[in-house]
Every structure is written in structure tokens, then in C-alpha cells.
Short mmCIF file of N, CA and C in Angstrom, two decimals:
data_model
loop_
_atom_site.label_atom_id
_atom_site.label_comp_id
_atom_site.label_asym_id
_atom_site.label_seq_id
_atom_site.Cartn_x
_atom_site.Cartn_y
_atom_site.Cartn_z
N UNK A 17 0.86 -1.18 0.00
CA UNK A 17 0.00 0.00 0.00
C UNK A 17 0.90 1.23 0.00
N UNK A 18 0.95 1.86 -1.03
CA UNK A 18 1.56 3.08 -1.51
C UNK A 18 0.65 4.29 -0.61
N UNK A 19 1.33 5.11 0.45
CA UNK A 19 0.58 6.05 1.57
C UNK A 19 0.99 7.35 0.95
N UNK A 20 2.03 6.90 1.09
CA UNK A 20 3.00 9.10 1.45
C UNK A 20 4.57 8.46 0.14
N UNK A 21 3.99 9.83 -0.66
CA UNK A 21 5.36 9.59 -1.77
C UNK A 21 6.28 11.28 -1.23
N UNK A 22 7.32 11.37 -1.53
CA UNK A 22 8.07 12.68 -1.23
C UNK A 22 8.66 13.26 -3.09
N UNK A 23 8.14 14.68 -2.97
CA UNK A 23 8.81 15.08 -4.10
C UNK A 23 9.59 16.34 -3.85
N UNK A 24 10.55 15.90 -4.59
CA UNK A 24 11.85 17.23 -3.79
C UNK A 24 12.17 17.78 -4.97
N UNK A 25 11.33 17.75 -5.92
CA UNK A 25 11.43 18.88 -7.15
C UNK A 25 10.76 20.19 -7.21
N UNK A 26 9.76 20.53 -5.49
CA UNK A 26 8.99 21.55 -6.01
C UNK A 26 10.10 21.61 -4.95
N UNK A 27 9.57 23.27 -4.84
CA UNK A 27 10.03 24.92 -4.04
C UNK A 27 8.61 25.13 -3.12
N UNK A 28 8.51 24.86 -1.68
CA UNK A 28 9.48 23.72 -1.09
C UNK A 28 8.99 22.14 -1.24
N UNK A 29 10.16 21.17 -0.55
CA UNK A 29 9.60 20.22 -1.51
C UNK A 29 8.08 19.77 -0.62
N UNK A 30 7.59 18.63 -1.31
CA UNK A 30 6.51 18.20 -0.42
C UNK A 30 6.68 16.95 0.11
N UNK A 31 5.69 16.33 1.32
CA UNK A 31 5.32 15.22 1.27
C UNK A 31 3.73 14.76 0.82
N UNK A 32 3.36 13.95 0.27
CA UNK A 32 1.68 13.92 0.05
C UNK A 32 1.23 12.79 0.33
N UNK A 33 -0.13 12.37 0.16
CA UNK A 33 -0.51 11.23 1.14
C UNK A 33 -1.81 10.91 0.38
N UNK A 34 -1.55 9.85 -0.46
CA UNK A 34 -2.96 8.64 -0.96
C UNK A 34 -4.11 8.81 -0.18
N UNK A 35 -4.99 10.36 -1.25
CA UNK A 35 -6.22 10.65 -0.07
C UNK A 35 -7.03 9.42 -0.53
N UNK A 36 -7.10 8.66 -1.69
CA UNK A 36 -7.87 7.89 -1.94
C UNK A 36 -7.87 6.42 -0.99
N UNK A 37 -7.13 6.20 0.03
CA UNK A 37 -6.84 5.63 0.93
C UNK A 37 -7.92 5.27 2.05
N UNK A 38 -8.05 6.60 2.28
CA UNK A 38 -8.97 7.53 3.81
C UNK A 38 -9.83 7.99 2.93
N UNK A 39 -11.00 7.14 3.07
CA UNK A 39 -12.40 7.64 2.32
C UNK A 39 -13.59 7.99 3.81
N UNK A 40 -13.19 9.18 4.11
CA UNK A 40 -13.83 9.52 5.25
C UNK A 40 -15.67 10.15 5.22
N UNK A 41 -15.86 9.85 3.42
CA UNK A 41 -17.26 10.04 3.60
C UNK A 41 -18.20 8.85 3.71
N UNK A 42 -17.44 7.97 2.86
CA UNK A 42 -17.55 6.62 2.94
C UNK A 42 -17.01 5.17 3.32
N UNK A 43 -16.36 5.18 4.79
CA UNK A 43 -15.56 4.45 4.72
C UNK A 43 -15.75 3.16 4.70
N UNK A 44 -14.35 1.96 3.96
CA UNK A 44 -14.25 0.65 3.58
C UNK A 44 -14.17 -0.09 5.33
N UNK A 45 -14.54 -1.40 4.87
CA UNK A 45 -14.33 -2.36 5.98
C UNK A 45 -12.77 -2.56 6.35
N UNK A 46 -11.98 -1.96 5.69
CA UNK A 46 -10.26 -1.76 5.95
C UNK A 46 -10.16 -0.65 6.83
N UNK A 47 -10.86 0.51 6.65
CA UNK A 47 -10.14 1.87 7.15
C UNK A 47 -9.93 1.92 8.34
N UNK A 48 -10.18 1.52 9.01
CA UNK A 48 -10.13 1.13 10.98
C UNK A 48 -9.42 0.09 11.15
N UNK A 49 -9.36 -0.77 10.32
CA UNK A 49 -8.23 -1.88 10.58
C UNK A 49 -6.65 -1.67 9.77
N UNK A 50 -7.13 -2.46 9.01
CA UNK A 50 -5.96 -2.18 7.97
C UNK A 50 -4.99 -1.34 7.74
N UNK A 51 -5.75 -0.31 6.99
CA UNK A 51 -5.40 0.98 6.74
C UNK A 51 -4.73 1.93 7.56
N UNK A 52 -5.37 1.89 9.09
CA UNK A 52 -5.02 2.29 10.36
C UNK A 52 -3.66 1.87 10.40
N UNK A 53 -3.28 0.57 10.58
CA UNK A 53 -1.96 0.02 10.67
C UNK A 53 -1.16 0.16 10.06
N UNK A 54 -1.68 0.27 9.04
CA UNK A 54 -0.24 0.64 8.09
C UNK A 54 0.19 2.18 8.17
N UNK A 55 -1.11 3.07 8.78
CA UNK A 55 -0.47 4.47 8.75
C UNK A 55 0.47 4.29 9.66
N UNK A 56 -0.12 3.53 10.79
CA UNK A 56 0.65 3.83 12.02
C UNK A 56 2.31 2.87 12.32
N UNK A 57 2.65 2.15 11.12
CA UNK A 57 3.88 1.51 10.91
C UNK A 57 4.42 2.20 10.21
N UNK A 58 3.97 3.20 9.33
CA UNK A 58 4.57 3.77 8.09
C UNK A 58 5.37 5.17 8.86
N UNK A 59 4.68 5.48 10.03
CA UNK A 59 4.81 6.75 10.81
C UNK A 59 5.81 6.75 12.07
N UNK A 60 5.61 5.18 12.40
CA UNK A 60 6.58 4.85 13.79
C UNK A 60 7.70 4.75 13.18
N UNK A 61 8.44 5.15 11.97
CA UNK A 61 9.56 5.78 11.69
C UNK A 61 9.69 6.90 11.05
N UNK A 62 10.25 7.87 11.58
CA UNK A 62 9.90 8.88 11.04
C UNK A 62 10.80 9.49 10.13
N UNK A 63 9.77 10.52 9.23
CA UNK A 63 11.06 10.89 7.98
C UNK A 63 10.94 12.61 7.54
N UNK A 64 12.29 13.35 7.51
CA UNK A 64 11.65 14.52 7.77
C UNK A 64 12.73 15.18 6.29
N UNK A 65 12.13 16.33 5.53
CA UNK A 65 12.54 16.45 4.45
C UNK A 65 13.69 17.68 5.07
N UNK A 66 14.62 17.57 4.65
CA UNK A 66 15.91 18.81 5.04
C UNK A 66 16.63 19.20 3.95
N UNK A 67 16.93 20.61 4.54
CA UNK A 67 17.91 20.82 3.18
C UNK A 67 19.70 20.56 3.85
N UNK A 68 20.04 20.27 2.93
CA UNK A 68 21.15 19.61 2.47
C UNK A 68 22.28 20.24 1.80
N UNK A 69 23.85 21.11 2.66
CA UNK A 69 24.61 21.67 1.83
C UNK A 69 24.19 23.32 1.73
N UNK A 70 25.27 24.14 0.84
CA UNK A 70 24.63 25.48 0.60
C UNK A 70 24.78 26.48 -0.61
N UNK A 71 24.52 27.50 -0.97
CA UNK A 71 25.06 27.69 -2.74
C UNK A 71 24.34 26.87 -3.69
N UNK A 72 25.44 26.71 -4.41
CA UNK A 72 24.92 25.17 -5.73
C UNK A 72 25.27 24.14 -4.97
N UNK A 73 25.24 23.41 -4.03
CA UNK A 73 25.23 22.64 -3.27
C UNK A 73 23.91 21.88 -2.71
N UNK A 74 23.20 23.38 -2.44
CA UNK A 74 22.17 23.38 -1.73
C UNK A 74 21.07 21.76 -2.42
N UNK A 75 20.35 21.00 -1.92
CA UNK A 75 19.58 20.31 -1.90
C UNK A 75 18.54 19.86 -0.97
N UNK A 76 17.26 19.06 -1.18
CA UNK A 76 16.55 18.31 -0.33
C UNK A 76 16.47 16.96 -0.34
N UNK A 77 16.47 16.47 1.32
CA UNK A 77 17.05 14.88 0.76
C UNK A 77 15.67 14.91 2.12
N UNK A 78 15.43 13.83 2.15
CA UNK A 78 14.40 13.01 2.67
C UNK A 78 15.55 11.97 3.82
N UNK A 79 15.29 12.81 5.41
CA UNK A 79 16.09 11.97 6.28
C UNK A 79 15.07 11.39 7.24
N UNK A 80 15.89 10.45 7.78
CA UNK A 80 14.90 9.49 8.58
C UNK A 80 15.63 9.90 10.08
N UNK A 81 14.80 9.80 11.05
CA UNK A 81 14.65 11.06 11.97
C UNK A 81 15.39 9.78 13.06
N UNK A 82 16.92 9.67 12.97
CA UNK A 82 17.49 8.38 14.13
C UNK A 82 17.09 8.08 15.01
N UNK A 83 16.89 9.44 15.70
CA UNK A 83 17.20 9.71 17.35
C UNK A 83 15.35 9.76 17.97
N UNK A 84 14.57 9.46 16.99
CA UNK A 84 12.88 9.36 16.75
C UNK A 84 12.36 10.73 17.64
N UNK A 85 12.87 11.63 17.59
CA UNK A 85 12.22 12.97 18.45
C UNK A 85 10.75 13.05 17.55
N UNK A 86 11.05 12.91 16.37
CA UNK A 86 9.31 13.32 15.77
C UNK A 86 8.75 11.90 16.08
N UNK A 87 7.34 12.48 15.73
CA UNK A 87 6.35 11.74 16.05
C UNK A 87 6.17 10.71 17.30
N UNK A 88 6.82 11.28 18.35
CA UNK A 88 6.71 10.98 19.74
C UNK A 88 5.27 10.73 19.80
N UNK A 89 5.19 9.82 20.36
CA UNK A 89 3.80 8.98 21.14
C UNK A 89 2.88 10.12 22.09
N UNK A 90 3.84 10.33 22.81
CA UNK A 90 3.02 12.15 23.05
C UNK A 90 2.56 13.40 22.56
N UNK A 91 3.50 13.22 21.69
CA UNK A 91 2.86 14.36 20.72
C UNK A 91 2.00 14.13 19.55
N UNK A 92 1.80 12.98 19.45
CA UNK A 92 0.82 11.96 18.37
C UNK A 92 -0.63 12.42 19.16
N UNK A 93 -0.53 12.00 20.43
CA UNK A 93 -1.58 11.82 21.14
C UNK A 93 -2.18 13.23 21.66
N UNK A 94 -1.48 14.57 21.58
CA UNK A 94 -1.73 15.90 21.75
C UNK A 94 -2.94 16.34 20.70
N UNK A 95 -2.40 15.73 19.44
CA UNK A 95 -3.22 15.82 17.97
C UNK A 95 -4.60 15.36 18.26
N UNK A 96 -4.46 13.63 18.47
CA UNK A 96 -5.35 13.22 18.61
C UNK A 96 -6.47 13.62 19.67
N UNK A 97 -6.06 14.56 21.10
CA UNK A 97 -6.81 14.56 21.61
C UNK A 97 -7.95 16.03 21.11
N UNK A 98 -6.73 16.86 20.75
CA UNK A 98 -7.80 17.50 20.26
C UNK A 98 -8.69 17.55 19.15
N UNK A 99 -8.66 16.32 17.89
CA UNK A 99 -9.45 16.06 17.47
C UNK A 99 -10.86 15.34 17.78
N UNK A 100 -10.43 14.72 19.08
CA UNK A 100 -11.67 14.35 20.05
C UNK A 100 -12.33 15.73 20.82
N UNK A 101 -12.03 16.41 21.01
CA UNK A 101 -12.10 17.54 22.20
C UNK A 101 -13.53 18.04 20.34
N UNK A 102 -12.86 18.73 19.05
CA UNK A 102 -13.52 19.26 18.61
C UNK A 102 -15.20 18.25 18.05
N UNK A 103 -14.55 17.11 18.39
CA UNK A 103 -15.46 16.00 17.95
C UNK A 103 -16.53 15.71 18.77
N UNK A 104 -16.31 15.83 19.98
CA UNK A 104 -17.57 16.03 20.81
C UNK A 104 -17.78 17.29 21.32
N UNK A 105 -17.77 18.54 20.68
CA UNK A 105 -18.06 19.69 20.66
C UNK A 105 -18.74 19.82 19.60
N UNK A 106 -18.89 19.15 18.78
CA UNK A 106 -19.70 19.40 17.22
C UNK A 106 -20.93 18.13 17.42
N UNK A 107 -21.48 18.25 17.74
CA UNK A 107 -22.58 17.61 17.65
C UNK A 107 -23.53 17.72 16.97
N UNK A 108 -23.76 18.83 16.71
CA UNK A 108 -24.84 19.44 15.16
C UNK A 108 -23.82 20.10 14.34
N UNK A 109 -24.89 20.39 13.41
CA UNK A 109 -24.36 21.07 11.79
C UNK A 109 -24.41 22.90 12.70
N UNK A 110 -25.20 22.95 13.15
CA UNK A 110 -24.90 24.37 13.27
C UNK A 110 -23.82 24.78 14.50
N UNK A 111 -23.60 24.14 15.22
CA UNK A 111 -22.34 24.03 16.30
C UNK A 111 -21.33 23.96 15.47
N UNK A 112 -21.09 22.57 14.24
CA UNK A 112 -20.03 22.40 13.57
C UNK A 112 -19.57 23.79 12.20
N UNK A 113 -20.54 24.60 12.15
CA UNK A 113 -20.77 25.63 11.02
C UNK A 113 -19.42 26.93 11.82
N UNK A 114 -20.04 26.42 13.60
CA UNK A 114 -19.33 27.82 14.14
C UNK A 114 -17.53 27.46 14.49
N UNK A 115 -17.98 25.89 14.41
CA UNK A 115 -16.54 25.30 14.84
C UNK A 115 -15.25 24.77 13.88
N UNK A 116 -15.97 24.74 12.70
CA UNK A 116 -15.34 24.80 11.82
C UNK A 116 -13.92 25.55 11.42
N UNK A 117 -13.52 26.62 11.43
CA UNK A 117 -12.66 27.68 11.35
C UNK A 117 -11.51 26.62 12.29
N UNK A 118 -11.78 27.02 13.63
CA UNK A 118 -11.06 26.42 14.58
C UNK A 118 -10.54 25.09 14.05
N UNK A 119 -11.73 24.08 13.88
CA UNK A 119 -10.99 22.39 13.64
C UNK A 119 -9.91 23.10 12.50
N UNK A 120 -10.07 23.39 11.69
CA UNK A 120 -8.64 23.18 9.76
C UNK A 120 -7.70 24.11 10.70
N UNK A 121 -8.02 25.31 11.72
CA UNK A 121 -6.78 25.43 12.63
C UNK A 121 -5.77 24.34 12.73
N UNK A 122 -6.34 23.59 13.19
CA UNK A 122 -5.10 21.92 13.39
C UNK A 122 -4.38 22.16 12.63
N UNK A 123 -4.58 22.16 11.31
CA UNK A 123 -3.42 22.24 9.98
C UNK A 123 -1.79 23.09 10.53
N UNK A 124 -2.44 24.46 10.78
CA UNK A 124 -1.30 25.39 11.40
C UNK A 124 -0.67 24.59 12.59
N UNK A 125 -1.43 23.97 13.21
CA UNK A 125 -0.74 23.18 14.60
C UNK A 125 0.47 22.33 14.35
N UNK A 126 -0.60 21.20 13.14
CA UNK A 126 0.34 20.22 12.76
C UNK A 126 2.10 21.59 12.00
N UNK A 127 1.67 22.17 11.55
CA UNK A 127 2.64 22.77 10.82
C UNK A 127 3.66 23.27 11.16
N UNK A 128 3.12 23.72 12.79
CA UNK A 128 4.03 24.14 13.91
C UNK A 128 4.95 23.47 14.50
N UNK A 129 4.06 22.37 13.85
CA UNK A 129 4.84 21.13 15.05
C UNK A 129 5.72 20.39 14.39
N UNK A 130 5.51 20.71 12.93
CA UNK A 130 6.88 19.97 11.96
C UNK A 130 7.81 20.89 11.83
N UNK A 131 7.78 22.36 11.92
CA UNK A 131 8.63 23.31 12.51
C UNK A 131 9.44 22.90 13.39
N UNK A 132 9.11 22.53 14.25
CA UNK A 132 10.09 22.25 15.39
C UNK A 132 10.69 20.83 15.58
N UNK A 133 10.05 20.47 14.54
CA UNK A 133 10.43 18.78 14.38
C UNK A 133 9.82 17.32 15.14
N UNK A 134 8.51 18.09 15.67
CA UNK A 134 8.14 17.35 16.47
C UNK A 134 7.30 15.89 16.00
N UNK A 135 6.91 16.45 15.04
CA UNK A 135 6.54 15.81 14.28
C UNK A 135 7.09 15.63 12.14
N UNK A 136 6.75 14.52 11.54
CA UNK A 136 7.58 14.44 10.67
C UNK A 136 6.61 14.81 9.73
N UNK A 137 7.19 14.59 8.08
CA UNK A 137 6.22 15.26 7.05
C UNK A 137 5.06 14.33 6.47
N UNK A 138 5.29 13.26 7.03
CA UNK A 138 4.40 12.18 6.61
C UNK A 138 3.34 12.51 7.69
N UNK A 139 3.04 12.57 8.86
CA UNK A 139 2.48 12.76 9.53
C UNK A 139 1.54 14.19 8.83
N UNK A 140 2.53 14.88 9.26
CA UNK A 140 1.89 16.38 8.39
C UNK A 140 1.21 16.20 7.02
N UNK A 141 1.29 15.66 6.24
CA UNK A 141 0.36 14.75 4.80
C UNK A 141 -0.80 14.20 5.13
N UNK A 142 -0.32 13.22 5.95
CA UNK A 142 -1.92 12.42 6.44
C UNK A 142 -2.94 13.15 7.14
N UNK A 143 -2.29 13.92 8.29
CA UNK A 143 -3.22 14.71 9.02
C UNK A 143 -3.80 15.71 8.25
N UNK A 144 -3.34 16.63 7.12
CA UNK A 144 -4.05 17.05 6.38
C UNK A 144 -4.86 17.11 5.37
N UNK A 145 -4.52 15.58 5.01
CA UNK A 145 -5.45 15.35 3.57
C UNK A 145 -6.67 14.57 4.71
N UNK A 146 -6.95 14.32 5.53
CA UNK A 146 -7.97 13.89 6.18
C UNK A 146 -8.93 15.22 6.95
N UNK A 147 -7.91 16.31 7.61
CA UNK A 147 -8.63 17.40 7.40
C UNK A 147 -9.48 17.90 6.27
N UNK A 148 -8.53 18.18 5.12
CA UNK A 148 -9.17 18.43 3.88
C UNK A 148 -10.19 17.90 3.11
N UNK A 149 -10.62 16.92 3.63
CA UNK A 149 -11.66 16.21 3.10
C UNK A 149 -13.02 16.59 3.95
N UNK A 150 -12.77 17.44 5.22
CA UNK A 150 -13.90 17.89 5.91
C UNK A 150 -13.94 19.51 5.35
N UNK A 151 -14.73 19.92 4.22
CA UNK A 151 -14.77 21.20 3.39
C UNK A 151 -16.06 21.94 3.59
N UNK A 152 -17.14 21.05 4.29
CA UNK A 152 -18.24 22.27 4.62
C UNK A 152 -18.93 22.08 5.67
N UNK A 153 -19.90 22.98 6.17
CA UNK A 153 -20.39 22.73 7.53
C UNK A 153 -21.66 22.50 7.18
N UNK A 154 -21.70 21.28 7.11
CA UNK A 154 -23.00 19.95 6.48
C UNK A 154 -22.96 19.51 7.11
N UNK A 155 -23.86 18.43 7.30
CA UNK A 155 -24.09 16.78 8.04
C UNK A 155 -22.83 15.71 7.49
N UNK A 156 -23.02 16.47 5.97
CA UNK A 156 -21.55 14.97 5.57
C UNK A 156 -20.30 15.81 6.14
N UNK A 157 -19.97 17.41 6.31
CA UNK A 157 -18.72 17.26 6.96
C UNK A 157 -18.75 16.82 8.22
N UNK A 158 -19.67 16.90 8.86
CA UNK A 158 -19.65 16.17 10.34
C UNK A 158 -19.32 14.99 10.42
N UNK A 159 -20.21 14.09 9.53
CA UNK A 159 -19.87 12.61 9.45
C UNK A 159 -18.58 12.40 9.47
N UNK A 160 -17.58 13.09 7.98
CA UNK A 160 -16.28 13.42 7.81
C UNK A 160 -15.24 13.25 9.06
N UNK A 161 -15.63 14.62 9.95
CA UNK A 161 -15.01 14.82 10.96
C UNK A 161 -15.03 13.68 12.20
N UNK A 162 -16.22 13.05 12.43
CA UNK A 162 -16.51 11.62 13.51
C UNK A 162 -15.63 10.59 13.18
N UNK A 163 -15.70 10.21 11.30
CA UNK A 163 -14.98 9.08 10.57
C UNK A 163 -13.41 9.47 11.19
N UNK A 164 -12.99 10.75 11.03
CA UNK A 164 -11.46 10.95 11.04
C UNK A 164 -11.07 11.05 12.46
N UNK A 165 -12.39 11.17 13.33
CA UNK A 165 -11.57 10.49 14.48
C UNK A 165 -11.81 9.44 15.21
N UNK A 166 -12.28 8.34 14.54
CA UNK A 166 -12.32 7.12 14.73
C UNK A 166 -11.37 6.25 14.11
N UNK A 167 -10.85 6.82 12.81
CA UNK A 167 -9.45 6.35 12.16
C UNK A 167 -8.59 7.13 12.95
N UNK A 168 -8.71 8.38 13.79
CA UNK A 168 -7.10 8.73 14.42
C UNK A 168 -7.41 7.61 15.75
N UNK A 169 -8.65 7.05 16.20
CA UNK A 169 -8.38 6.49 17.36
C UNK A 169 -7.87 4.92 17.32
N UNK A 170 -8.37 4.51 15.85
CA UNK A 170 -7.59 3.47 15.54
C UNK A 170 -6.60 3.27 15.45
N UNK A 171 -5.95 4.18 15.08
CA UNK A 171 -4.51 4.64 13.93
C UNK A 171 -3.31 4.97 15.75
N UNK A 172 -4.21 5.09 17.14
CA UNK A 172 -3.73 5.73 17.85
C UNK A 172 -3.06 4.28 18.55
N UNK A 173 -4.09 3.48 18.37
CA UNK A 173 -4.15 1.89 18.94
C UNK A 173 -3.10 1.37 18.31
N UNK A 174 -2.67 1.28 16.84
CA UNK A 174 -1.92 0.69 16.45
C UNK A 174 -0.41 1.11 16.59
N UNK A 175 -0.61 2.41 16.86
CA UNK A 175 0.85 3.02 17.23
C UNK A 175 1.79 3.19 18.07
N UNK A 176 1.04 2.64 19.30
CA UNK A 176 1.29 2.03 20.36
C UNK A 176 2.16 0.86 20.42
N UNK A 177 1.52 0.15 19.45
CA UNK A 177 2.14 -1.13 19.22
C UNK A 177 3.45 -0.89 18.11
N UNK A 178 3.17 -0.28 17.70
CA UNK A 178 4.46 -0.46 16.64
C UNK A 178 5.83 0.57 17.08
N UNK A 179 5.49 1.73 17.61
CA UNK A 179 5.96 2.47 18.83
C UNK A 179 5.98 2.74 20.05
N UNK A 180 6.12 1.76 20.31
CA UNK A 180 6.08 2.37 22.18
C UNK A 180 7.30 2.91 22.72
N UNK A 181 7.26 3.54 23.67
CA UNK A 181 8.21 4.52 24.32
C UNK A 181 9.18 4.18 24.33
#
């Protein structure tokens, strides 16, 4: 299962993440199992894009994070909680209409947090193309938003296991 590819040809480069994977309007009998696991093996090593050298030197190489400071089990679980926190705060469409703004906030969070390295760019991919798929303040983005945190609570279970402290 092809998740997160890295391309270090744009300015800056990216990481991106198989939204067709995480079908959070409709999800498969995999996405809580399966799917979950493999995010959460693909993530318990972490990989963070750097530049490399300086001048005509300069490059981006895709490093794998030794010393595992990103995607600490704690700081996995910071994410996750506040996607629960906005998840049972949205209980209707018109609660979720006002709360909206705030939840795609996360994005800047996650962004902050790959700033400082706390997290890696794969992480930062997934967590946003699963945001991004919650785009209006409907009943289906709500659904959206419940689905994505029942795959982060899966995804939280499995990471445990494949990372522990």
C-alpha cells in the first residue's frame, strides 16, 4: 500500500498522502483496521525532508529522523486529543458551522509542530489530507469529521504497538 510519496522537485519540496486511501465520507471495511496500521507503521519511523549543503550545493534529501524525536507517542496523542475535544463539541451542523474555522486550525498546529520537528512530514500529509476532506459545515462534513476520528483512534491503537516509548 503506496501512503506518502516525497517530491523534492517543487520549491518547497513536499510530502503527500494517498487521499484515496482515507475515504472519510464513505468508509471501507479496511479503514479502521488495515489501513489504520499501516499508517501507524509507516509513521513509527519517522522521515523529515531537510535541506542539504549550501550555494549550488544546496539540496533536499528526505532523512529518517534516528534519534525518533518526531512523532513521539506524546505528541501523536496531543493531535489526537484535540481532534476528540472538537469532535464532541460538534454535535450538530450548526455548532459544527461555528466550529469549523477552529478544527482546519489543526493544519497550522500540525505545521508548527513539523517546525520544530516534532513531528515528521508524513504525519503532516496524512493529518491534512484527512482534514481536507472535511470542506463544509454539512451533516456529511460532520460525518467526515466523527470518521477521522475514529481512524485517528484506531490509527492511535496501532501506534502504540508499533511504537512504544
Amino acid at each position: 500500500m503506496d501512503i506518502f510519496s516525497f517530491n523534492l522537485a517543487t520549491n518547497p519540496p513536499l510530502c503527500s498522502c494517498n487521499t484515496k486511501i482515507f475515504p472519510l465520507d464513505k468508509p471501507d471495511a479496511k479503514l479502521f483496521d488495515e489501513t489504520a496500521k499501516a499508517v501507524a507503521e509507516e509513521l513509527a519511523n519517522p522521515q523529515l525532508i531537510k535541506e542539504i549543503g549550501q550555494g549550488k550545493n544546496k539540496q533536499w534529501k528526505v532523512i529518517e529522523d534516528k534519534n525518533k524525536k518526531a512523532n513521539a507517542p506524546t505528541q501523536i496523542r496531543k493531535f489526537y486529543d484535540e481532534v476528540c475535544l472538537w469532535a464532541e463539541k460538534t454535535q450538530s451542523v450548526e455548532i459544527f458551522e461555528r466550529n469549523l474555522p477552529f478544527i482546519k486550525m489543526m493544519n497550522a498546529k500540525a505545521a508548527y509542530a513539523r517546525g520544530r520537528e516534532l513531528v515528521d512530514d508524513k504525519f503532516v500529509a496524512w493529518f491534512s489530507s484527512c482534514l481536507g476532506q472535511i470542506t463544509t459545515a454539512n451533516s456529511e462534513g460532520l460525518i467526515r469529521l466523527h470518521n477521522f476520528r475514529t481512524l485517528f483512534e484506531a490509527f492511535v491503537g496501532f501506534y502504540k504497538l508499533a511504537r512504544p516509548k
